mmCIF file of C-alpha atoms in Angstrom:
data_model
loop_
_atom_site.group_PDB
_atom_site.id
_atom_site.type_symbol
_atom_site.label_atom_id
_atom_site.label_comp_id
_atom_site.label_asym_id
_atom_site.label_seq_id
_atom_site.Cartn_x
_atom_site.Cartn_y
_atom_site.Cartn_z
ATOM 1 C CA UNK A 1 42.705 144.359 42.661
ATOM 2 C CA UNK A 2 39.565 144.034 40.534
ATOM 3 C CA UNK A 3 37.462 143.420 43.654
ATOM 4 C CA UNK A 4 38.948 146.481 45.341
ATOM 5 C CA UNK A 5 38.245 148.685 42.324
ATOM 6 C CA UNK A 6 34.702 147.260 42.091
ATOM 7 C CA UNK A 7 34.153 148.459 45.678
ATOM 8 C CA UNK A 8 35.045 151.982 44.554
ATOM 9 C CA UNK A 9 38.486 152.085 46.161
ATOM 10 C CA UNK A 10 40.942 154.108 44.090
ATOM 11 C CA UNK A 11 44.458 152.851 43.449
ATOM 12 C CA UNK A 12 47.222 155.382 44.132
ATOM 13 C CA UNK A 13 49.090 154.245 41.022
ATOM 14 C CA UNK A 14 48.618 151.740 38.206
ATOM 15 C CA UNK A 15 49.353 148.083 38.906
ATOM 16 C CA UNK A 16 52.942 147.176 38.054
ATOM 17 C CA UNK A 17 53.653 143.569 37.122
ATOM 18 C CA UNK A 18 57.082 141.971 37.132
ATOM 19 C CA UNK A 19 56.956 139.683 34.112
ATOM 20 C CA UNK A 20 59.892 137.578 35.353
ATOM 21 C CA UNK A 21 58.280 136.713 38.701
ATOM 22 C CA UNK A 22 54.590 137.284 37.930
ATOM 23 C CA UNK A 23 54.213 139.524 41.002
ATOM 24 C CA UNK A 24 51.748 142.435 40.701
ATOM 25 C CA UNK A 25 52.115 145.492 42.956
ATOM 26 C CA UNK A 26 50.131 148.659 43.678
ATOM 27 C CA UNK A 27 49.195 150.966 46.573
ATOM 28 C CA UNK A 28 46.049 152.362 48.168
ATOM 29 C CA UNK A 29 45.622 154.920 50.957
ATOM 30 C CA UNK A 30 43.139 154.349 53.782
ATOM 31 C CA UNK A 31 40.862 157.135 55.110
ATOM 32 C CA UNK A 32 43.440 158.020 57.814
ATOM 33 C CA UNK A 33 46.237 158.517 55.278
ATOM 34 C CA UNK A 34 48.052 155.232 55.799
ATOM 35 C CA UNK A 35 49.555 153.961 52.550
ATOM 36 C CA UNK A 36 48.974 150.232 52.016
ATOM 37 C CA UNK A 37 51.014 148.090 49.637
ATOM 38 C CA UNK A 38 49.058 145.411 47.780
ATOM 39 C CA UNK A 39 51.038 142.464 46.413
ATOM 40 C CA UNK A 40 49.599 139.632 44.366
ATOM 41 C CA UNK A 41 51.818 136.632 43.763
ATOM 42 C CA UNK A 42 51.159 133.944 41.172
ATOM 43 C CA UNK A 43 49.957 130.554 42.428
ATOM 44 C CA UNK A 44 52.627 128.138 43.633
ATOM 45 C CA UNK A 45 53.364 125.212 41.318
#
């Protein structure tokens, strides 16, 4: 997400993180209006 924001891409909503699973979730919209879900999972053990 930090790389995306550094490129000037705006997030549609703040990142939400599930503390139990460690999964972070947000959305962006491409220039054609397609909404894209971004999911970041924690590293596997």
